[in-house]
Coordinates of C-alpha atoms and ligand atoms in Angstrom, one line a residue:
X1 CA 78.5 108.3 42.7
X2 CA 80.5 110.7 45.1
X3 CA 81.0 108.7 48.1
X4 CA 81.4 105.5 45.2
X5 CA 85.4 106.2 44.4
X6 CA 85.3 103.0 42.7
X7 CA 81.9 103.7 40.3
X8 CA 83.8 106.9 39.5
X9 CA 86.9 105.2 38.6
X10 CA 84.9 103.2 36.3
X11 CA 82.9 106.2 34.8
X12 CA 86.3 108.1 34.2
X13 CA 87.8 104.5 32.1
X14 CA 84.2 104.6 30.3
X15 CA 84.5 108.2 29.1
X16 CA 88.1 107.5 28.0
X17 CA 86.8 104.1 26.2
X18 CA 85.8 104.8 22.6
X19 CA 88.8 107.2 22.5
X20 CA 91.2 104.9 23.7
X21 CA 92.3 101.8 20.9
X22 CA 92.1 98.9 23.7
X23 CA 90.6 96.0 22.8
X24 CA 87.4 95.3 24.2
X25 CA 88.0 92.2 26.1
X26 CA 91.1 93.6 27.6
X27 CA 89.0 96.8 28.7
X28 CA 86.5 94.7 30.9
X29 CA 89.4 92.8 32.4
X30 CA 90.8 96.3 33.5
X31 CA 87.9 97.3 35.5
X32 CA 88.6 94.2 37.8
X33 CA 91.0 94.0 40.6
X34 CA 93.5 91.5 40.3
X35 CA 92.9 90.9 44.0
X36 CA 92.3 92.1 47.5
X37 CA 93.3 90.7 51.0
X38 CA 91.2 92.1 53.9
X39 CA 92.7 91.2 57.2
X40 CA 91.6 91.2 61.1
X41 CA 93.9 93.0 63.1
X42 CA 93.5 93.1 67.0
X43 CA 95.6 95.3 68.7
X44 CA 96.6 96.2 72.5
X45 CA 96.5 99.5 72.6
X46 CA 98.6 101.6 75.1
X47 CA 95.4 102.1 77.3
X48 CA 95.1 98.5 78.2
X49 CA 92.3 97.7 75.5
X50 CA 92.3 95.7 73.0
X51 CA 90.8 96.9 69.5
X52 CA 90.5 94.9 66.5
X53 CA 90.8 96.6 63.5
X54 CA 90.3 96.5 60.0
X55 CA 92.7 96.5 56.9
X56 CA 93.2 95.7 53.2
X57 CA 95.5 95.7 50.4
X58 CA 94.1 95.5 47.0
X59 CA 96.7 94.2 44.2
X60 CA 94.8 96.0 40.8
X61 CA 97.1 95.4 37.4
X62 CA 100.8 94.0 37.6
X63 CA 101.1 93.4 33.6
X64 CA 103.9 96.4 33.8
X65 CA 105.8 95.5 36.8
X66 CA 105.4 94.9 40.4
X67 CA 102.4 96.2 42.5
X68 CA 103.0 99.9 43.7
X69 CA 100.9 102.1 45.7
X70 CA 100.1 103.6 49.1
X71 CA 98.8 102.4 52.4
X72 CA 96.7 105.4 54.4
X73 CA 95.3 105.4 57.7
X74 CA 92.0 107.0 58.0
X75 CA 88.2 106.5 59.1
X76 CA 86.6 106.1 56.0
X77 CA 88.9 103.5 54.4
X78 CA 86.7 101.0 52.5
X79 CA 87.7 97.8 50.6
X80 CA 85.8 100.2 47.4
X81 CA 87.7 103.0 48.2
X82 CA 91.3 100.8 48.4
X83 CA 90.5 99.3 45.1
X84 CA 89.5 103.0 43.4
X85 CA 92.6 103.9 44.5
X86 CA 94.6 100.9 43.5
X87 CA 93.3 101.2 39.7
X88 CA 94.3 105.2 39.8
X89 CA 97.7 103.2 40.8
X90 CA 97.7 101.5 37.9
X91 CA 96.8 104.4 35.5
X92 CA 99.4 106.5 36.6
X93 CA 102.5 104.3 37.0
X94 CA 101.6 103.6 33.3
X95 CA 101.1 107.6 32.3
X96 CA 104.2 108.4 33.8
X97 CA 105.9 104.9 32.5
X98 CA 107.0 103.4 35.6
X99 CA 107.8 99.9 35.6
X100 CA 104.9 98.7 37.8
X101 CA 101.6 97.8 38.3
X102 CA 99.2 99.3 40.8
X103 CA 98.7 98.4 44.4
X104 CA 97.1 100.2 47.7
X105 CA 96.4 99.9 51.4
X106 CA 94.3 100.7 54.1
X107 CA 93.9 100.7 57.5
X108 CA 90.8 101.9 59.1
X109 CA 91.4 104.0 62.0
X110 CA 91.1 107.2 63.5
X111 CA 95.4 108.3 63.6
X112 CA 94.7 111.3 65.8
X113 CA 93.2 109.4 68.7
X114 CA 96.2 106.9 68.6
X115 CA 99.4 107.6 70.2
X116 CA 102.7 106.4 68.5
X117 CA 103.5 103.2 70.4
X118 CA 99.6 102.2 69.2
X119 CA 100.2 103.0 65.6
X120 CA 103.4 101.9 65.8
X121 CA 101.5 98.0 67.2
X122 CA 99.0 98.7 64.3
X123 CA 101.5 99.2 61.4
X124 CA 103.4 96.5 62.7
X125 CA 100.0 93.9 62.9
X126 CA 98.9 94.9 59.5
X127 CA 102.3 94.4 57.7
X128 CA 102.6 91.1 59.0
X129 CA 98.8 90.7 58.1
X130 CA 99.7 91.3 54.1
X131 CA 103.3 90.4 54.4
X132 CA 102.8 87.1 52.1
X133 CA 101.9 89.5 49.3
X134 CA 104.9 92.0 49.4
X135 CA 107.7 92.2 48.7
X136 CA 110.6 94.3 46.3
X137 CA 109.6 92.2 43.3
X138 CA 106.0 91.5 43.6
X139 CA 104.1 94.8 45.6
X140 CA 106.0 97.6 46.8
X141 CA 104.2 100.0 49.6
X142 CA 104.6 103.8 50.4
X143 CA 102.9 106.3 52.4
X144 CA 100.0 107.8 51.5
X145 CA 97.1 109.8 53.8
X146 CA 98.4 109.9 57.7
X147 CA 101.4 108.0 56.7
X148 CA 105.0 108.8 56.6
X149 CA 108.8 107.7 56.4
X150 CA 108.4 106.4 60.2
X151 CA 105.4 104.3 59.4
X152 CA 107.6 102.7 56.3
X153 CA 110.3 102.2 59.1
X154 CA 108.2 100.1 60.8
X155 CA 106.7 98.1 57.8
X156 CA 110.9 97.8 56.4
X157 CA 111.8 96.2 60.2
X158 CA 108.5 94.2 60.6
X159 CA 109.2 92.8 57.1
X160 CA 112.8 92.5 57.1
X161 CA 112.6 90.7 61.0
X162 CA 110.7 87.8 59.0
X163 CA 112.9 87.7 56.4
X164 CA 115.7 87.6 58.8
X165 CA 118.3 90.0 56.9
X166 CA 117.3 94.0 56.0
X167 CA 115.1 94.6 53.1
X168 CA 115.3 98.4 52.3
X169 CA 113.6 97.6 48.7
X170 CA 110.5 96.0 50.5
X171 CA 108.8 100.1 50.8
X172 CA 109.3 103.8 49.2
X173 CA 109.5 106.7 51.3
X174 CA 111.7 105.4 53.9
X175 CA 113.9 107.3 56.3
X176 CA 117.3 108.8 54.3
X177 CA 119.0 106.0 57.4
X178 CA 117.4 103.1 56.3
X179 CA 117.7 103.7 52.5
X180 CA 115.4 106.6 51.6
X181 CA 115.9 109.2 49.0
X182 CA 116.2 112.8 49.2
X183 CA 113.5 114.5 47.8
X184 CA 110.9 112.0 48.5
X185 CA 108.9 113.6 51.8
X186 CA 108.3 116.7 49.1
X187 CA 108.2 114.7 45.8
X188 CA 104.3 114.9 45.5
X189 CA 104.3 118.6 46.1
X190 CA 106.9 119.5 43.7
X191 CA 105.0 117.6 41.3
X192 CA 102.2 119.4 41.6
X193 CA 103.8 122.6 41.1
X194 CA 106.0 121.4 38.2
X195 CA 102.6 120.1 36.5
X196 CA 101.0 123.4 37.1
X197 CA 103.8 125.5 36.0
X198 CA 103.9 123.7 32.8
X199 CA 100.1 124.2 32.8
X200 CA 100.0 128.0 32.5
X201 CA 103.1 128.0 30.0
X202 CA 100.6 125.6 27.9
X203 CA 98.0 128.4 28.2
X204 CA 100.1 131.1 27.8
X205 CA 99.5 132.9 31.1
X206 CA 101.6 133.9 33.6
X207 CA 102.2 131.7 36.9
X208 CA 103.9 135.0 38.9
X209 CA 101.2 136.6 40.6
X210 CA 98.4 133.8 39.5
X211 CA 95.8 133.4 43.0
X212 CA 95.6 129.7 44.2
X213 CA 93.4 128.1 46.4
X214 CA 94.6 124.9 48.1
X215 CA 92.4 122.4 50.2
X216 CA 94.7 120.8 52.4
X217 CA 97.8 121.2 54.1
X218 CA 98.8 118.3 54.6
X219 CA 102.6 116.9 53.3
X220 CA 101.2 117.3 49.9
X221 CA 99.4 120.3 50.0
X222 CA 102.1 122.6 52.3
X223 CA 104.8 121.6 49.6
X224 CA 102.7 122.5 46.8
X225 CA 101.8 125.6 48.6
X226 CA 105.9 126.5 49.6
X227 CA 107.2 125.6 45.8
X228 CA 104.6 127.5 43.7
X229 CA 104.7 130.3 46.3
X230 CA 108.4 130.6 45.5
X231 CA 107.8 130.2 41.9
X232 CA 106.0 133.5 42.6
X233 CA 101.8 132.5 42.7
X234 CA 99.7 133.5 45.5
X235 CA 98.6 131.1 47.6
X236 CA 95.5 133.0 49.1
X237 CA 93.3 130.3 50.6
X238 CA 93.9 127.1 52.3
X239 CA 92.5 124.5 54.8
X240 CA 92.4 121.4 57.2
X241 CA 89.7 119.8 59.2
X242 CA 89.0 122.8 61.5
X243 CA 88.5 125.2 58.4
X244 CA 89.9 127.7 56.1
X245 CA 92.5 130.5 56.0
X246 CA 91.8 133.3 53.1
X247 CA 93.9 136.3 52.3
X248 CA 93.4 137.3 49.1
X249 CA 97.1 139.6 49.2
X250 CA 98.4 136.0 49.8
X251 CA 99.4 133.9 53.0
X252 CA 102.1 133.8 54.8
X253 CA 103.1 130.2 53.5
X254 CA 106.1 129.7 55.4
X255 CA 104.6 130.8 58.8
X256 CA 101.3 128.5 58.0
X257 CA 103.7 125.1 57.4
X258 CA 105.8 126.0 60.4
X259 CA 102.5 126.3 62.6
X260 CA 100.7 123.1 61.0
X261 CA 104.2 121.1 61.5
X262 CA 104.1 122.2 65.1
X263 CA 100.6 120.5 65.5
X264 CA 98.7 123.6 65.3
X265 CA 95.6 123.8 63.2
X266 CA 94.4 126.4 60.9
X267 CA 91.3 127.5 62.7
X268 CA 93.7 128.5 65.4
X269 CA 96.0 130.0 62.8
X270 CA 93.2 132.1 62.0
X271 CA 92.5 133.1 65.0
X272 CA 96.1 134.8 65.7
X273 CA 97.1 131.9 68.4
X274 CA 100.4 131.2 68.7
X275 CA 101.2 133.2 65.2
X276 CA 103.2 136.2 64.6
X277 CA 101.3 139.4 64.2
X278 CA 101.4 140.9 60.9
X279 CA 103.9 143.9 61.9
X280 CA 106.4 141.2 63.2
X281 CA 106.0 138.9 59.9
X282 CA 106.5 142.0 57.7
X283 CA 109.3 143.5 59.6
X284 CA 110.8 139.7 59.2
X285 CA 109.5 140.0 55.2
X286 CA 110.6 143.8 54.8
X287 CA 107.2 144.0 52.9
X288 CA 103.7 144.9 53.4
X289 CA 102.3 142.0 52.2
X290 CA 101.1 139.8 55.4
X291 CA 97.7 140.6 56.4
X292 CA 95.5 138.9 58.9
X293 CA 93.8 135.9 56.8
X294 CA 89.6 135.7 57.2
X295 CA 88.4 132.4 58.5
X296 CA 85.8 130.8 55.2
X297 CA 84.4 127.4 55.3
X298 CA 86.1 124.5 53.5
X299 CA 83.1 124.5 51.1
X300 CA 83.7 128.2 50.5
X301 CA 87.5 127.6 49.1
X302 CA 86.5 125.7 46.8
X303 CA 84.2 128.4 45.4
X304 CA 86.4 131.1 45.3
X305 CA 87.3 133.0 42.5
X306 CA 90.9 132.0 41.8
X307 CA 93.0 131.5 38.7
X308 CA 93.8 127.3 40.1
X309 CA 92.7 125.3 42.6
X310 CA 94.3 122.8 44.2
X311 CA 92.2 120.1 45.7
X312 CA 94.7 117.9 47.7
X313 CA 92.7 116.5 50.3
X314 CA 90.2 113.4 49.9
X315 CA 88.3 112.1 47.2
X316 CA 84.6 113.3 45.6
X317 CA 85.0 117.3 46.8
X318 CA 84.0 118.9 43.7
X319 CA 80.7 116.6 42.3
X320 CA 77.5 117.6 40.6
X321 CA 76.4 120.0 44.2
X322 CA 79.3 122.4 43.5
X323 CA 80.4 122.1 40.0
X324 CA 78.1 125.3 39.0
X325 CA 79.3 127.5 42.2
X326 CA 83.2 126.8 41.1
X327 CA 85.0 129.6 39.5
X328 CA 88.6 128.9 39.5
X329 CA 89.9 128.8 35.7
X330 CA 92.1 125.6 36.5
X331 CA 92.1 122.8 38.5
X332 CA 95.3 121.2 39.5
X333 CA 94.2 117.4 41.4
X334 CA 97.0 116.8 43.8
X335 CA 94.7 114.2 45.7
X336 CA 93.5 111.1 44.1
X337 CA 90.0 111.1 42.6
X338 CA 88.4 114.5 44.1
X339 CA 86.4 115.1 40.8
X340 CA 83.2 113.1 40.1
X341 CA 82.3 112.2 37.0
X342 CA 79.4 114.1 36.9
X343 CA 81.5 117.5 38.0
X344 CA 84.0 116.6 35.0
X345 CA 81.4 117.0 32.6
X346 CA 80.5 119.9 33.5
X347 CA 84.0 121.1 33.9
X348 CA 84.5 120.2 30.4
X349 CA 81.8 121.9 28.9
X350 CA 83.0 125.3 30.7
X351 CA 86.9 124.6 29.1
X352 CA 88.0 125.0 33.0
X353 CA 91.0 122.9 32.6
X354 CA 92.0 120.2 34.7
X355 CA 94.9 118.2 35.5
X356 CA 94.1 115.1 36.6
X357 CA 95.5 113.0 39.5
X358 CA 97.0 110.5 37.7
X359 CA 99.0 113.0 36.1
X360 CA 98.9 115.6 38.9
X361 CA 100.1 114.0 42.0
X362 CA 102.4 111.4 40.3
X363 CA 105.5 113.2 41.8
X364 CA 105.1 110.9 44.7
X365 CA 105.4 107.6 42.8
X366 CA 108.2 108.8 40.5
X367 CA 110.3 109.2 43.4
X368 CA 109.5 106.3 45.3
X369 CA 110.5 104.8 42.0
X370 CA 113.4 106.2 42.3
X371 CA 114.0 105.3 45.9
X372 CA 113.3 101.8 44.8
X373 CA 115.9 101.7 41.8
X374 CA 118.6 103.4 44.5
X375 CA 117.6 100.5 47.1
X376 CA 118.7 97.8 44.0
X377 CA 121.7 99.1 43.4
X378 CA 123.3 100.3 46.7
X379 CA 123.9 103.2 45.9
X380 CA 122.5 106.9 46.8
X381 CA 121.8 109.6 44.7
X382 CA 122.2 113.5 45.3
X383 CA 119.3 115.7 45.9
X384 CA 119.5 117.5 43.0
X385 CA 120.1 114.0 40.4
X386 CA 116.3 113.4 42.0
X387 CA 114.7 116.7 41.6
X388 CA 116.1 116.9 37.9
X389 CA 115.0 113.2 37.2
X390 CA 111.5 113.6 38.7
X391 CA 111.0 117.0 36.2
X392 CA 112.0 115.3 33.5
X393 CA 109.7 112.3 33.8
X394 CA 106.8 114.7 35.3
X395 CA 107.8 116.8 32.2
X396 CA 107.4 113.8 29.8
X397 CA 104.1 112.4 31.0
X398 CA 102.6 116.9 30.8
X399 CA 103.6 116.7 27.2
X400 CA 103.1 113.4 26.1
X401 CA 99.3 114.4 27.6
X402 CA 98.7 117.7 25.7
X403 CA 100.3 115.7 22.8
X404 CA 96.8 113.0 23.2
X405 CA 94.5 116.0 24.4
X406 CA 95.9 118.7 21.0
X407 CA 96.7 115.9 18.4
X408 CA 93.5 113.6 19.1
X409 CA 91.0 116.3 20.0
X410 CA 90.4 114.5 23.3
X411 CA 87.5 116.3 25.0
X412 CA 89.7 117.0 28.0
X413 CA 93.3 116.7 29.9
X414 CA 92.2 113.7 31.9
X415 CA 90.3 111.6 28.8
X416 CA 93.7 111.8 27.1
X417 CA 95.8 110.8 30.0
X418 CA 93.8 108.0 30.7
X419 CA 93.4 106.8 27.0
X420 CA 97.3 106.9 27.1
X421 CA 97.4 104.7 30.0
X422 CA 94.6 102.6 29.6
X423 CA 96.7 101.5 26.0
X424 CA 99.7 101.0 27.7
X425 CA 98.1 98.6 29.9
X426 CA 96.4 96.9 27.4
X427 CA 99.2 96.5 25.7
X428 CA 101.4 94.9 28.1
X429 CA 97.9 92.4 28.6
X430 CA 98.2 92.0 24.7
X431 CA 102.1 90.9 24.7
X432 CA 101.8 88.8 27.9
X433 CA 98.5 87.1 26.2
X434 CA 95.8 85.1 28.7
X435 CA 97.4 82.5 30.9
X436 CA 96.8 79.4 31.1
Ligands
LIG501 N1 100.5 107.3 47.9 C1 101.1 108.0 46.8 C2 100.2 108.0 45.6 O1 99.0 108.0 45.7 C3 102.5 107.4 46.4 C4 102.5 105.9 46.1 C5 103.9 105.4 46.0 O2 104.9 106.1 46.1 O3 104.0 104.2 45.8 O4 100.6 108.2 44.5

């Protein structure tokens, strides 16, 4: 089931099914795709050769609105993992009421053995490979894994070249020049710190000084990190591919970021190259509080004995082979589907509470949606009009979750968020009936 994203999407709709009031029929036609396009794409890459690679975009549930979702770049893209991650789409454009359906895309490749003009040939290949199916009123793309604003620069031109005039509304998380938002690069992040925030005033425990263990430092993982490390919590352990920092006085979050966004990787980190030592960074801090982090395994941050962690990385880390070793007392999902099914039962059955993706990480999507609505009416807002619309609809989705999980003695945070999007979705079904 772990390497299945799909089955697990499916197991997490079953549990939610005989809480949720969706009509039978309606359910089955939610665990179908509306439908996916795989395309060839041979490139000439900037060594002479040329590779053909592989790509998809999988169109899940429009009854709500237009298609919306991601396109990533990664080795183990699979048409099964595309469509798990289009229905997660769908769910959480409906928890956090957007007006859309969901969408996603792949590519896969390996990004770090590509250079720029390459992935720059690629992105351009594989837009116009699904450009009949986009478009700002039928299936809006973002960035998602290995992804960014300069990868939606090339999708907006590639698409907008065809179309023969400029077509900012065509993708989310574009450059502020060609009609991105502020706040959008860090939306995800700040989600995930708003949600978690609001998670320990729920529990009645206090965030300031709370240890937190992130896996992944990515663009969503390094903003978490920054914003709850302001709010006060220690960040005390996080990763990337090469391994794990731990310092359980906290790490130097700021340093970290500025050595990841330079290229470097933690192991290096780690192991002192090309990082500060401690006297410098507390002469900088005026405090005592930056020690040399230990080097620990990925596997061993997830065990560690924190008060959250933040999985926000790839999908199917915590399943049924390290559920019993975990001992954080929350889990906050800032990656889509890192939880198995089997894991969440026993997650349940301790009370360790989780928020779950579709809730979590939705930060992302809100702002693209408000990137989008921007893009329609010409006009740009300020940073801080985003920031305070993305808490409030972040906010809105927390509660109107607790509301299901307290009122409806749901079994657990992500059974009531999905029974609240599962009905919305139905519902739209319901009023647009069966066509023909
Ligand atoms: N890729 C992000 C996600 O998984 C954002 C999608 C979007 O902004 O459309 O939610």
């Amino acid at each position: 089931m772990a390497d299945d994203p799909f089955e697990n999407m499916l197991a997490q709709m079953d549990r939610a099914e005989e809480y949720a009031d969706v009509d039978h029929g309606i359910f089955e036609r939610l665990k179908h795709p509306e439908r996916t396009l795989k395309v060839t794409l041979p490139v000439e890459l900037d060594s002479g050769d040329v590779e053909v690679f592989e790509g998809y975009r999988c169109q899940f549930d429009s009854a709500r609105g237009p298609f919306k979702g991601g396109v990533r770049f990664h080795p183990t893209v699979s048409q099964r993992e595309v469509e798990a991650l289009a229905g997660w789409m769908t769910w959480k454009t409906a928890l956090v009421d957007l007006p859309y359906g969901g969408a996603k895309g792949g590519v896969i490749c390996e990004p770090k053995d590509l250079t720029q003009n390459d992935l720059e040939s690629l992105t351009r290949r594989y837009t116009e490979g699904i450009r009949r199916m986009i478009g700002p009123e039928t299936d809006v793309p973002a960035p998602d894994m290995n992804t960014n604003p300069q990868t939606m620069a090339w999708m907006m031109d590639t698409y907008s070249m065809y179309e023969g005039h400029s077509v900012p509304q065509v993708v989310t998380g574009k450059p502020l020049e060609i009609g991105g938002t502020p706040g959008r690069v860090e939306a995800t992040g700040r989600g995930v710190s708003i949600v978690t925030e609001r998670l320990f005033e729920y529990l009645d425990r206090d965030l300031s000084d709370a240890t937190v263990a992130i896996q992944g430092f990515g663009n969503v993982g390094s903003n978490a990190a920054r914003l709850l490390d302001e709010s006060g919590a220690r960040i005390v352990a996080t990763s990337d591919v090469s391994g794990a920092a731990y310092d359980p006085d906290g790490l130097d979050v700021g340093a970290l970021a500025a050595h990841v966004s330079a290229g470097g990787l933690i192991e290096e980190y780690v192991a002192g190259d090309l990082r500060a030592s401690p006297d410098d960074r507390r002469a900088a801090d005026g405090g005592t509080r930056w020690d040399d982090p230990d080097a620990i395994g990925n596997d061993e941050l997830l065990t560690l004995d924190v008060d959250v962690l933040i999985p926000a990385a790839v999908e199917g880390v915590i399943t049924a082979d390290n559920v019993d070793d975990l001992r954080a007392s929350a889990i906050v999902e800032a990656a889509n589907g890192p939880t198995t099914v089997a894991a969440d039962e026993v997650l349940t059955e301790r009370d360790v509470q989780v928020v779950p993706d579709i809730l979590a990480n939705a930060g992302g999507v809100i702002v693209s949606y408000l990137e989008w609505v921007q893009n329609a009416q010409e006009f740009s807002w300020p940073l801080e009009t985003v920031n305070a619309e993305l808490e409030r609809r972040i906010g809105t989705a927390f509660d109107q979750t607790i509301d299901q999980y307290d009122e409806n003695g749901l079994p657990d945070l992500r059974t009531a968020a999905y029974t609240l999007a599962l009905e919305r979705t139905a519902s739209a079904h319901e009023y647009r009936g069966l066509f023909p």
